Each structure stands twice: as C-alpha cells, then as structure tokens.
PDB file of C-alpha atoms in Angstrom:
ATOM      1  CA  UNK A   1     257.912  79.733  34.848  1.00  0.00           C
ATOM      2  CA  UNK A   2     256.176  81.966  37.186  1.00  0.00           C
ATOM      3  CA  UNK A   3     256.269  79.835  40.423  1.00  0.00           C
ATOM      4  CA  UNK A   4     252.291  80.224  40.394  1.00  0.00           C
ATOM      5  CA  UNK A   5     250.817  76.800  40.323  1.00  0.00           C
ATOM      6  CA  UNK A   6     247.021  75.597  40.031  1.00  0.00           C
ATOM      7  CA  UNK A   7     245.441  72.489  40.618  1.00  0.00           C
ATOM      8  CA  UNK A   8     244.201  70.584  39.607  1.00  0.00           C
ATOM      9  CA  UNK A   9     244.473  71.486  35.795  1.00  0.00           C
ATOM     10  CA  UNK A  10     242.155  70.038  34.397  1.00  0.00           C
ATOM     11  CA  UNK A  11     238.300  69.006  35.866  1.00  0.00           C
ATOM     12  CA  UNK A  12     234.920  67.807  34.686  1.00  0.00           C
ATOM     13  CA  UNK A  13     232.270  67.943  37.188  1.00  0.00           C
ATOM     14  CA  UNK A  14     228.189  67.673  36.456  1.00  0.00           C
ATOM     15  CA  UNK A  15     225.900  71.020  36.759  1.00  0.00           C
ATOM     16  CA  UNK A  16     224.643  71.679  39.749  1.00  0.00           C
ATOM     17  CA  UNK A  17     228.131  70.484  41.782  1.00  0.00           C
ATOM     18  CA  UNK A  18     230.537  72.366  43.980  1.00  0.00           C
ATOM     19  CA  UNK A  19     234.171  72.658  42.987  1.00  0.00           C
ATOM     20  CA  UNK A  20     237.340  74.189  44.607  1.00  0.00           C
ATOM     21  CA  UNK A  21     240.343  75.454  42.639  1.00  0.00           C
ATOM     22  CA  UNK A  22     243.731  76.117  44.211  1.00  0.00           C
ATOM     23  CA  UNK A  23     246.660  78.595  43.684  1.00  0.00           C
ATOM     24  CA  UNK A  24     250.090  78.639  45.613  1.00  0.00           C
ATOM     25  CA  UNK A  25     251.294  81.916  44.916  1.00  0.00           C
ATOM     26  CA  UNK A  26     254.983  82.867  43.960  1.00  0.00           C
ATOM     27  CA  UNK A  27     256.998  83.667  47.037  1.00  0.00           C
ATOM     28  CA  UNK A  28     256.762  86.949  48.756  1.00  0.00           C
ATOM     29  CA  UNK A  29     253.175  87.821  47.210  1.00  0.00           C
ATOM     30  CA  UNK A  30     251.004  88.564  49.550  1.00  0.00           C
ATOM     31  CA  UNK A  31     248.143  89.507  46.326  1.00  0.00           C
ATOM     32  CA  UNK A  32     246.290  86.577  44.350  1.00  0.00           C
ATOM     33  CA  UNK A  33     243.857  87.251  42.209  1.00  0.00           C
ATOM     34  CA  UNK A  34     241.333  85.145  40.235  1.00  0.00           C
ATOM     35  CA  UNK A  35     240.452  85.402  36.361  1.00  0.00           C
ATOM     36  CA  UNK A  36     238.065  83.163  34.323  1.00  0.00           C
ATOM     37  CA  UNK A  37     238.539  82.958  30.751  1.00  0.00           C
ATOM     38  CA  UNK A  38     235.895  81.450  28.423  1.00  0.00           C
ATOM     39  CA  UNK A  39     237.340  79.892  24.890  1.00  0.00           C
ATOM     40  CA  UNK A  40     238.461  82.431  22.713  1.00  0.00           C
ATOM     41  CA  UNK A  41     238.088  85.681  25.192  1.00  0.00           C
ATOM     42  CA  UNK A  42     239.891  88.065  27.257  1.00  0.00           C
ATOM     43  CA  UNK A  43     240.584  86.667  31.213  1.00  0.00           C
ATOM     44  CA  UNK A  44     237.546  88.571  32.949  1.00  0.00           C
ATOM     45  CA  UNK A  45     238.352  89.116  36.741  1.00  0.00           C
ATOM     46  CA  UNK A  46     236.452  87.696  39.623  1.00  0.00           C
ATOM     47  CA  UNK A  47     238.195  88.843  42.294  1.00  0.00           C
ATOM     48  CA  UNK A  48     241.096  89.801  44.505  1.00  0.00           C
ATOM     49  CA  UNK A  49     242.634  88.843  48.147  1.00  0.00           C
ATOM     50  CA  UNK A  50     245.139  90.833  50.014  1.00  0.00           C
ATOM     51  CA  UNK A  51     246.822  89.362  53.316  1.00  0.00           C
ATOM     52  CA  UNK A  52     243.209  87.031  53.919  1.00  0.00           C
ATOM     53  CA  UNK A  53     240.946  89.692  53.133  1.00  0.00           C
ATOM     54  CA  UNK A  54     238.775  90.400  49.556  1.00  0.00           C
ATOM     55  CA  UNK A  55     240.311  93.197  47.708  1.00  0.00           C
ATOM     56  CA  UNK A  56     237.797  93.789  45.048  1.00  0.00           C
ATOM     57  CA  UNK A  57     234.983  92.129  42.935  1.00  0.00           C
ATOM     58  CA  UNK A  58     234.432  91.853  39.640  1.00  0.00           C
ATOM     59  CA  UNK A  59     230.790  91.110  38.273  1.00  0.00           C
ATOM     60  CA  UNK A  60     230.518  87.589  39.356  1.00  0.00           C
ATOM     61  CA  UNK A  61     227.764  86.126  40.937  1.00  0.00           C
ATOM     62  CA  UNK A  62     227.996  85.431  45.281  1.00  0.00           C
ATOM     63  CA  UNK A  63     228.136  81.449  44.449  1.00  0.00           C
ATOM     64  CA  UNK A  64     231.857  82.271  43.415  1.00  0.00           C
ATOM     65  CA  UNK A  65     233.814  82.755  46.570  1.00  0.00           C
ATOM     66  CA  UNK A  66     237.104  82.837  47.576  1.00  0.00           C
ATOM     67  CA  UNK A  67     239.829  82.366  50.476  1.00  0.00           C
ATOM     68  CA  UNK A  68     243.433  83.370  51.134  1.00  0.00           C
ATOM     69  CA  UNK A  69     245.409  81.422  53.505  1.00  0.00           C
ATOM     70  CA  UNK A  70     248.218  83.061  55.787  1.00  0.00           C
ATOM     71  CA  UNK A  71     250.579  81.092  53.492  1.00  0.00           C
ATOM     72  CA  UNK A  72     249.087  83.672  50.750  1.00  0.00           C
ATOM     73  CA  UNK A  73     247.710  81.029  48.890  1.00  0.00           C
ATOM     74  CA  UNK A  74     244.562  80.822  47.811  1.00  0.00           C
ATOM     75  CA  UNK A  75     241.308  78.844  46.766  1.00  0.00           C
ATOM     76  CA  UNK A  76     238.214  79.628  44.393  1.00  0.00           C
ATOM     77  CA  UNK A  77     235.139  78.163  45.276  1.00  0.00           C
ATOM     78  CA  UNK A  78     232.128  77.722  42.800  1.00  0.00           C
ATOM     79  CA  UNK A  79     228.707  76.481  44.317  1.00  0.00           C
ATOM     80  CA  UNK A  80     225.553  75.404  42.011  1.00  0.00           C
ATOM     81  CA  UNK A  81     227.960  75.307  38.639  1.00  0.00           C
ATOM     82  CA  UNK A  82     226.215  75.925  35.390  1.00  0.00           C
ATOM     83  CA  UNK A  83     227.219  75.055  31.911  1.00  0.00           C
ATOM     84  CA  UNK A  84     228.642  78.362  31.354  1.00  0.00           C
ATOM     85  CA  UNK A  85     230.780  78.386  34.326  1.00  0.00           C
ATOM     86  CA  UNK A  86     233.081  76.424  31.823  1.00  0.00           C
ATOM     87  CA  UNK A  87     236.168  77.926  31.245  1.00  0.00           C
ATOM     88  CA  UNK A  88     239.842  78.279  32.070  1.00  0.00           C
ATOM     89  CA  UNK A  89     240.019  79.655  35.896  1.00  0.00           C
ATOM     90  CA  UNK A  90     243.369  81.381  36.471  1.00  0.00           C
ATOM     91  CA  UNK A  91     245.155  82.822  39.118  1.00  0.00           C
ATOM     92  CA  UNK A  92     247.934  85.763  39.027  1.00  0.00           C
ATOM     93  CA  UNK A  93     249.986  87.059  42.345  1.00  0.00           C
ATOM     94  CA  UNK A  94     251.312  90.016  42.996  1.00  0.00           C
ATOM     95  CA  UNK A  95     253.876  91.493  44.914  1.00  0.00           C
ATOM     96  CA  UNK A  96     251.827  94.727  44.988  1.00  0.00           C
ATOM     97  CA  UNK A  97     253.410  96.733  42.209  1.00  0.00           C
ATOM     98  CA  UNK A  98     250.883  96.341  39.749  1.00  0.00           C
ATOM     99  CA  UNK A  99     252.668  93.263  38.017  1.00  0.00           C
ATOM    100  CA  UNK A 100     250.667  89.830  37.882  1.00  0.00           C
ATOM    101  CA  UNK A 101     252.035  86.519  37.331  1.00  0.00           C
ATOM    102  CA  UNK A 102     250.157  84.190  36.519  1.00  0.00           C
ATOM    103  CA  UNK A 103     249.842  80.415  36.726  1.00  0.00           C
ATOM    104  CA  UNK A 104     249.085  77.754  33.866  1.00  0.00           C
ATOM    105  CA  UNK A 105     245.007  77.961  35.122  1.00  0.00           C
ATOM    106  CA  UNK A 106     242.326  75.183  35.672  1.00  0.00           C
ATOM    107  CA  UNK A 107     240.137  74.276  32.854  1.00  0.00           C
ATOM    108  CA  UNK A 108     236.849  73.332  33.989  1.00  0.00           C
ATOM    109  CA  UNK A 109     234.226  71.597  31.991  1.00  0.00           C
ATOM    110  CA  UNK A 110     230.275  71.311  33.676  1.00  0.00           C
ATOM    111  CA  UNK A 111     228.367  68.693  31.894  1.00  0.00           C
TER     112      UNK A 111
ATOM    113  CA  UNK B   1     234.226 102.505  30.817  1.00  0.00           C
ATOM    114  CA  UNK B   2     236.539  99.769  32.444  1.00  0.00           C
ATOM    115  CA  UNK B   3     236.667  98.636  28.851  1.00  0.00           C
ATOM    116  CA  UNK B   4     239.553  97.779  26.867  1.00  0.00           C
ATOM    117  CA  UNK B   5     239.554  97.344  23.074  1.00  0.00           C
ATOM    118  CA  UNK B   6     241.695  95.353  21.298  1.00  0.00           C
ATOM    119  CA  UNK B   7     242.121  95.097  17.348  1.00  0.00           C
ATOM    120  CA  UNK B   8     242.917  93.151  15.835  1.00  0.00           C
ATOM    121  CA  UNK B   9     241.376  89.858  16.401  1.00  0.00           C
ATOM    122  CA  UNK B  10     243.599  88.375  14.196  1.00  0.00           C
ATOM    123  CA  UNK B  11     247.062  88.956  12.276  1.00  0.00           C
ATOM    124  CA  UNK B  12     249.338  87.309  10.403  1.00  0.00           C
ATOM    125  CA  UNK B  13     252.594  88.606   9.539  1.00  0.00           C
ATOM    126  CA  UNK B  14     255.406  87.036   7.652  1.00  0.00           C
ATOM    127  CA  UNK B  15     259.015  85.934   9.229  1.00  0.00           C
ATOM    128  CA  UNK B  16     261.025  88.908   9.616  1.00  0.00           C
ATOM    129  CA  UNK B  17     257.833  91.264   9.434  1.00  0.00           C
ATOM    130  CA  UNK B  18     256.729  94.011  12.038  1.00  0.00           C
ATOM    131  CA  UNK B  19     253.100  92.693  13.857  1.00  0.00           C
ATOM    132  CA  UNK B  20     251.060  95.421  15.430  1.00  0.00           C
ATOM    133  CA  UNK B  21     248.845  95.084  17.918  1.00  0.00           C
ATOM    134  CA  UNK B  22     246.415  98.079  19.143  1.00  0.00           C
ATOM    135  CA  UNK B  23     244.008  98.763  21.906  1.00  0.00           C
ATOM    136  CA  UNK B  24     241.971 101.939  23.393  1.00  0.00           C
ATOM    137  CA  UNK B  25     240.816 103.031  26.825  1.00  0.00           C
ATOM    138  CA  UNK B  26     238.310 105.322  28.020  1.00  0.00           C
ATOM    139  CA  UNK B  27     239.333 105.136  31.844  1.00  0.00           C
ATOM    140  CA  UNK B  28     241.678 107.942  32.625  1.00  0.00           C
ATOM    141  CA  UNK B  29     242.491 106.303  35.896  1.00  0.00           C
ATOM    142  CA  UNK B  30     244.195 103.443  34.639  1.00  0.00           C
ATOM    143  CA  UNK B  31     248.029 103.815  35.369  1.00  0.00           C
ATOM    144  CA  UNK B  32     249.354 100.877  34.156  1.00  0.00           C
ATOM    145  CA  UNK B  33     249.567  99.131  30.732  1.00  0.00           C
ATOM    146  CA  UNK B  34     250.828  95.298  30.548  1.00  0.00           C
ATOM    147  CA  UNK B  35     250.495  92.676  27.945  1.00  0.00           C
ATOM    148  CA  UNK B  36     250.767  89.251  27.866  1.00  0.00           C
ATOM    149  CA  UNK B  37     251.491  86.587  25.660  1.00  0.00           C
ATOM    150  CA  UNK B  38     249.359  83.574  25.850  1.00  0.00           C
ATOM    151  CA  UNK B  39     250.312  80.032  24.177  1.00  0.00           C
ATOM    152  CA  UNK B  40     247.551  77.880  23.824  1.00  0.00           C
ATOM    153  CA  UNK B  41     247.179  75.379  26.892  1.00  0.00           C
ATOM    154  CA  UNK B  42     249.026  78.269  29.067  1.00  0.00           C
ATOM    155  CA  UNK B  43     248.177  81.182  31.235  1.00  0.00           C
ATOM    156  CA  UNK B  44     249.101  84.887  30.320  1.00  0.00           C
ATOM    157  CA  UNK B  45     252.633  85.384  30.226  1.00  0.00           C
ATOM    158  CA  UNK B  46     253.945  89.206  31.281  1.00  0.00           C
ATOM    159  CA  UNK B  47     255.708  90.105  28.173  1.00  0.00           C
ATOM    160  CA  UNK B  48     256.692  94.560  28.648  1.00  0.00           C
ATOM    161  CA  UNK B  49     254.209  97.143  30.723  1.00  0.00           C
ATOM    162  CA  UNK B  50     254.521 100.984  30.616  1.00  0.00           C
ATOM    163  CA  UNK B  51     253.322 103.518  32.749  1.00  0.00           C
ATOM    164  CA  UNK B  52     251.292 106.415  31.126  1.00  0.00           C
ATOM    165  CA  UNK B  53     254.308 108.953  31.975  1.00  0.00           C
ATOM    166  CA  UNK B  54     256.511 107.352  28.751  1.00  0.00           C
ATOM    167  CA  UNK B  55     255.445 107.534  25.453  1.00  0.00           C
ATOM    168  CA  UNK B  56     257.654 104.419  24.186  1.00  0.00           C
ATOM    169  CA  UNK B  57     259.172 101.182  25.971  1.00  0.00           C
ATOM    170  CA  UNK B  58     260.951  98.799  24.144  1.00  0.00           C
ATOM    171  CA  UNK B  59     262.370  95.529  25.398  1.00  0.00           C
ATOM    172  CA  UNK B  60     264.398  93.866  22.912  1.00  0.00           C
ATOM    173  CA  UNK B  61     261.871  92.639  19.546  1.00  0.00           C
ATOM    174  CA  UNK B  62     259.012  94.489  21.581  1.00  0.00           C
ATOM    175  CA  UNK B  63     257.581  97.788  21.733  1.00  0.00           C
ATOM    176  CA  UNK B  64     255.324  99.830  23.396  1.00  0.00           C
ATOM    177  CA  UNK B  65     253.999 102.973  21.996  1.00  0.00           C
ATOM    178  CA  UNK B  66     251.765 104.807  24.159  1.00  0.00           C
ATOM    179  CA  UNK B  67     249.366 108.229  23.601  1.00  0.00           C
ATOM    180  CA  UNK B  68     248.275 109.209  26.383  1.00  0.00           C
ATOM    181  CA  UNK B  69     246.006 112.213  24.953  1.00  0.00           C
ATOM    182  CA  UNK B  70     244.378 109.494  22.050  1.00  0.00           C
ATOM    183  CA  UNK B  71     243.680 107.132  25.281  1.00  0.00           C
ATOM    184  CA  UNK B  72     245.156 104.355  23.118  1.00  0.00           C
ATOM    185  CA  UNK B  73     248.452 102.208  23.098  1.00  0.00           C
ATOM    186  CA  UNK B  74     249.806  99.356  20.701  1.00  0.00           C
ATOM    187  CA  UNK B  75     252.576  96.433  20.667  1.00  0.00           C
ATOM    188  CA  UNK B  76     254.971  96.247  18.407  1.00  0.00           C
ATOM    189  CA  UNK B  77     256.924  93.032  17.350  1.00  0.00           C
ATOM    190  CA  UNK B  78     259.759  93.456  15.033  1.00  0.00           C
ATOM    191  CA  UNK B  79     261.434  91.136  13.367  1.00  0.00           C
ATOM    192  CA  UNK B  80     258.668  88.745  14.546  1.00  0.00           C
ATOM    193  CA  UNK B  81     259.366  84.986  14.000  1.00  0.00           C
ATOM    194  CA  UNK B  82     257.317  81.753  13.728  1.00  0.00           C
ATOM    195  CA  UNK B  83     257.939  81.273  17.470  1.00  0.00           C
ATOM    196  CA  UNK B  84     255.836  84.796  18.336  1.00  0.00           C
ATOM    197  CA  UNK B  85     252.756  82.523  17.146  1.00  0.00           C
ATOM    198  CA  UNK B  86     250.928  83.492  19.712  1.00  0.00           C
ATOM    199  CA  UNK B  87     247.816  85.160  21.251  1.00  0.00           C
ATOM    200  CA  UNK B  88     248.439  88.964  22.554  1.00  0.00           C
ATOM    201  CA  UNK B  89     246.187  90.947  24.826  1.00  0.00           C
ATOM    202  CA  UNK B  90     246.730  93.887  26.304  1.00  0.00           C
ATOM    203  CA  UNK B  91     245.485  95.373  29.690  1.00  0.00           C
ATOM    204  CA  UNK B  92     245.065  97.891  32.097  1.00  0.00           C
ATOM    205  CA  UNK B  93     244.700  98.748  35.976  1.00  0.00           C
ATOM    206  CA  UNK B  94     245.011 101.200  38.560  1.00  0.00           C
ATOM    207  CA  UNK B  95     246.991 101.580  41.422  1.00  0.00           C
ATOM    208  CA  UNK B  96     250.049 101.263  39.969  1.00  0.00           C
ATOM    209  CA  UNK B  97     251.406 104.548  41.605  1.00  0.00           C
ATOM    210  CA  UNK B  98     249.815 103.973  45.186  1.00  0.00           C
ATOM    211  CA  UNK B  99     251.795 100.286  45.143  1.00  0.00           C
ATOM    212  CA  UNK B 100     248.551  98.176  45.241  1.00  0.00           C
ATOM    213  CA  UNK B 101     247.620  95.916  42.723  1.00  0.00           C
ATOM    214  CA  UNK B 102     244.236  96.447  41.154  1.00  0.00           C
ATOM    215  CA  UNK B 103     242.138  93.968  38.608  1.00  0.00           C
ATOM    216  CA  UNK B 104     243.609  94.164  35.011  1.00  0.00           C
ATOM    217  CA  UNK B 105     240.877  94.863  32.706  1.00  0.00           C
ATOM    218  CA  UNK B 106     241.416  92.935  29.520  1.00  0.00           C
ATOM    219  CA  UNK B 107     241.046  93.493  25.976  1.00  0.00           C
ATOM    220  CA  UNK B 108     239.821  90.261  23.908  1.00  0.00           C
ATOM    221  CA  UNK B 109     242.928  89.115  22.508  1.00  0.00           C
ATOM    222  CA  UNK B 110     244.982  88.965  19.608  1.00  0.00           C
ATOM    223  CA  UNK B 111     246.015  85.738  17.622  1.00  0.00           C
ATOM    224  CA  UNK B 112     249.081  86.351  15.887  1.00  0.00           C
ATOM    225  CA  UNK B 113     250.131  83.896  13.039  1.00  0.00           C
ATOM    226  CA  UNK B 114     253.545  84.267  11.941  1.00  0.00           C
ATOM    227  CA  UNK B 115     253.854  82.458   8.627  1.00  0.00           C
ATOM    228  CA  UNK B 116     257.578  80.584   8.192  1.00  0.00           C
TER     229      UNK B 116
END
C-alpha cells in the first residue's frame, strides 16, 4: 500500500453536475498531483499542487480545478461534467524527488 | 514532444519467459524514467526508475535498460510468472535533479499476459 487514499472510489453522477474527488496524501508529501485515465489508456495529467499552490497544468479544461489543504491533502473539482469526463481520476504524492505514489483512484461514470 | 511511446500494446510470454517492454522519447529534458505496474481495479504501482546517467538498473526479476543517445528505454521481466499478469507503462518527467517533482508523461500501456 502506498498510504494514498481516494474517495470515494467509485461515483455516478448525471452530465451537467459538479463533483469533488479527494486524496489524503502519504505522510511527509507536501506534492499531490492529479491524473485521469480513460479505459484502456495511459494516466494523462491534470495538474499539480505544491504546499497550497498549483504547480503545473496539463491540457485540461478551467472547469477542472483543484485545492491543497495545509494538511497536504487535496481535492479535484469538476464543474459542468460531460460524458467523456468518465474515467478513473487518480492521485500520486510526492515527497519531491521525482517519485509518485499513487492511490487506488476514483472511477467516475457521467450518465 | 512531451510524448512517450510505448510498444507493445500487448504481450504474452510464457512462465519462466523474459517479457520486454519498450518505449521512446523525444524530450531531452526528461531526467527521470519510472514504470509502474497497474492491476486492473488499482492505481499505478512504482515498480524500478532510472536516471538517464545509468545505462542498466535491475531490481531483482526487473530490468531497466536505458540509451540515452537512441532516446529510448525498455523493461525487462525475467523469469516472469503468471502473477506479472499485469499492465506496464512506462514514464517520464523532469526535475528529478533540481528535487521537484514534475508531471510524468505517460506512455499508453502495456498488457502483459503471462500464460501458466
């Protein structure tokens, strides 16, 4: 085990609908990112927070946003979701170094 | 550029044979090479990384070969068992040197059948 854990792991919600994801990061990392993988693909990264603050972007739309908490961890937040927003959402921390743990992810189905 | 390719897309290998897994970069920046090991249901799993300054890393079953001057790198499972079923991707980042994580960049996976 990694000591990353999401919840919740597993969601349905209806397009259109907001939905928040959450990561507790392993102790003593003060880096989570967030990955979404769609069925049968490569996690694609959507972005990064170091102590509070973004860290980097990957080419996701601004209706995906994200927050770090002083505890380091962390929420994703998808607004308007589409069908294709369906996928497994994961989350990795860091302790800086370059190595990501990650947790056991979110798979979220818009119907 | 921030691409990563992977190939195969899928392998199967018989108990007790090598599985090899291969992938190709065109960023020169990136300075650090994971892969993970994904069961189905689970997130990525760290399995061995190297650093573009070794050529090879192994870690018990697994290896890491790594040409820096080809911009490519594979995995290496010997004596791979039923167990190793698996999916396999490789990735890359930068940063590694400075001490700050950066985004892995992907390749698009691997699934590995290991036959009994």
């Amino acid at each position: 085990e990694t000591g990353v854990t999401q919840s919740p792991t597993h969601l349905i919600k209806t397009r259109g609908q907001q939905v928040t994801l959450r990561c507790s990061s392993q102790s003593g990392h003060n880096t989570v990112s967030w990955y979404q993988q769609a069925l049968g693909q490569g996690p694609q990264f959507i972005f990064q927070y170091y102590r509070e603050e973004e860290n980097g972007r990957g080419n996701f739309p601004p209706r995906f946003s994200g927050l770090q908490f002083p505890n380091y961890s962390s929420e994703l937040n998808v607004n308007a979701l589409e069908l294709d927003d369906s996928a497994l959402y994961l989350c990795a921390s860091s302790p800086g170094r370059g190595k990501a743990f990650f947790g056991q992810g979110t798979r979220l189905t818009v119907v | 550029q921030q691409q990563v390719k992977q190939s195969p897309q899928s392998l199967i290998v018989q108990k007790g044979g090598i599985s090899i897994i291969n992938c190709a970069y065109e960023n020169t920046a990136f300075d650090y090479f994971p892969w993970y090991q994904q069961f189905p249901g689970k997130g990525p799993a760290l399995l061995i990384a190297i650093r573009p300054d070794v050529s090879e890393k192994k870690e018990g079953r697994f290896t890491i070969s790594f040409n820096k001057s080809a911009k490519q790198f594979s995995l290496h499972i010997m004596d791979s068992q039923p167990g190793d079923s698996a999916t396999y991707f490789c990735a890359a980042s930068t940063g590694f040197a400075s001490g700050s994580a950066r985004q892995l960049t992907f390749g698009s996976g691997t699934q590995l059948t290991v036959l009994p």
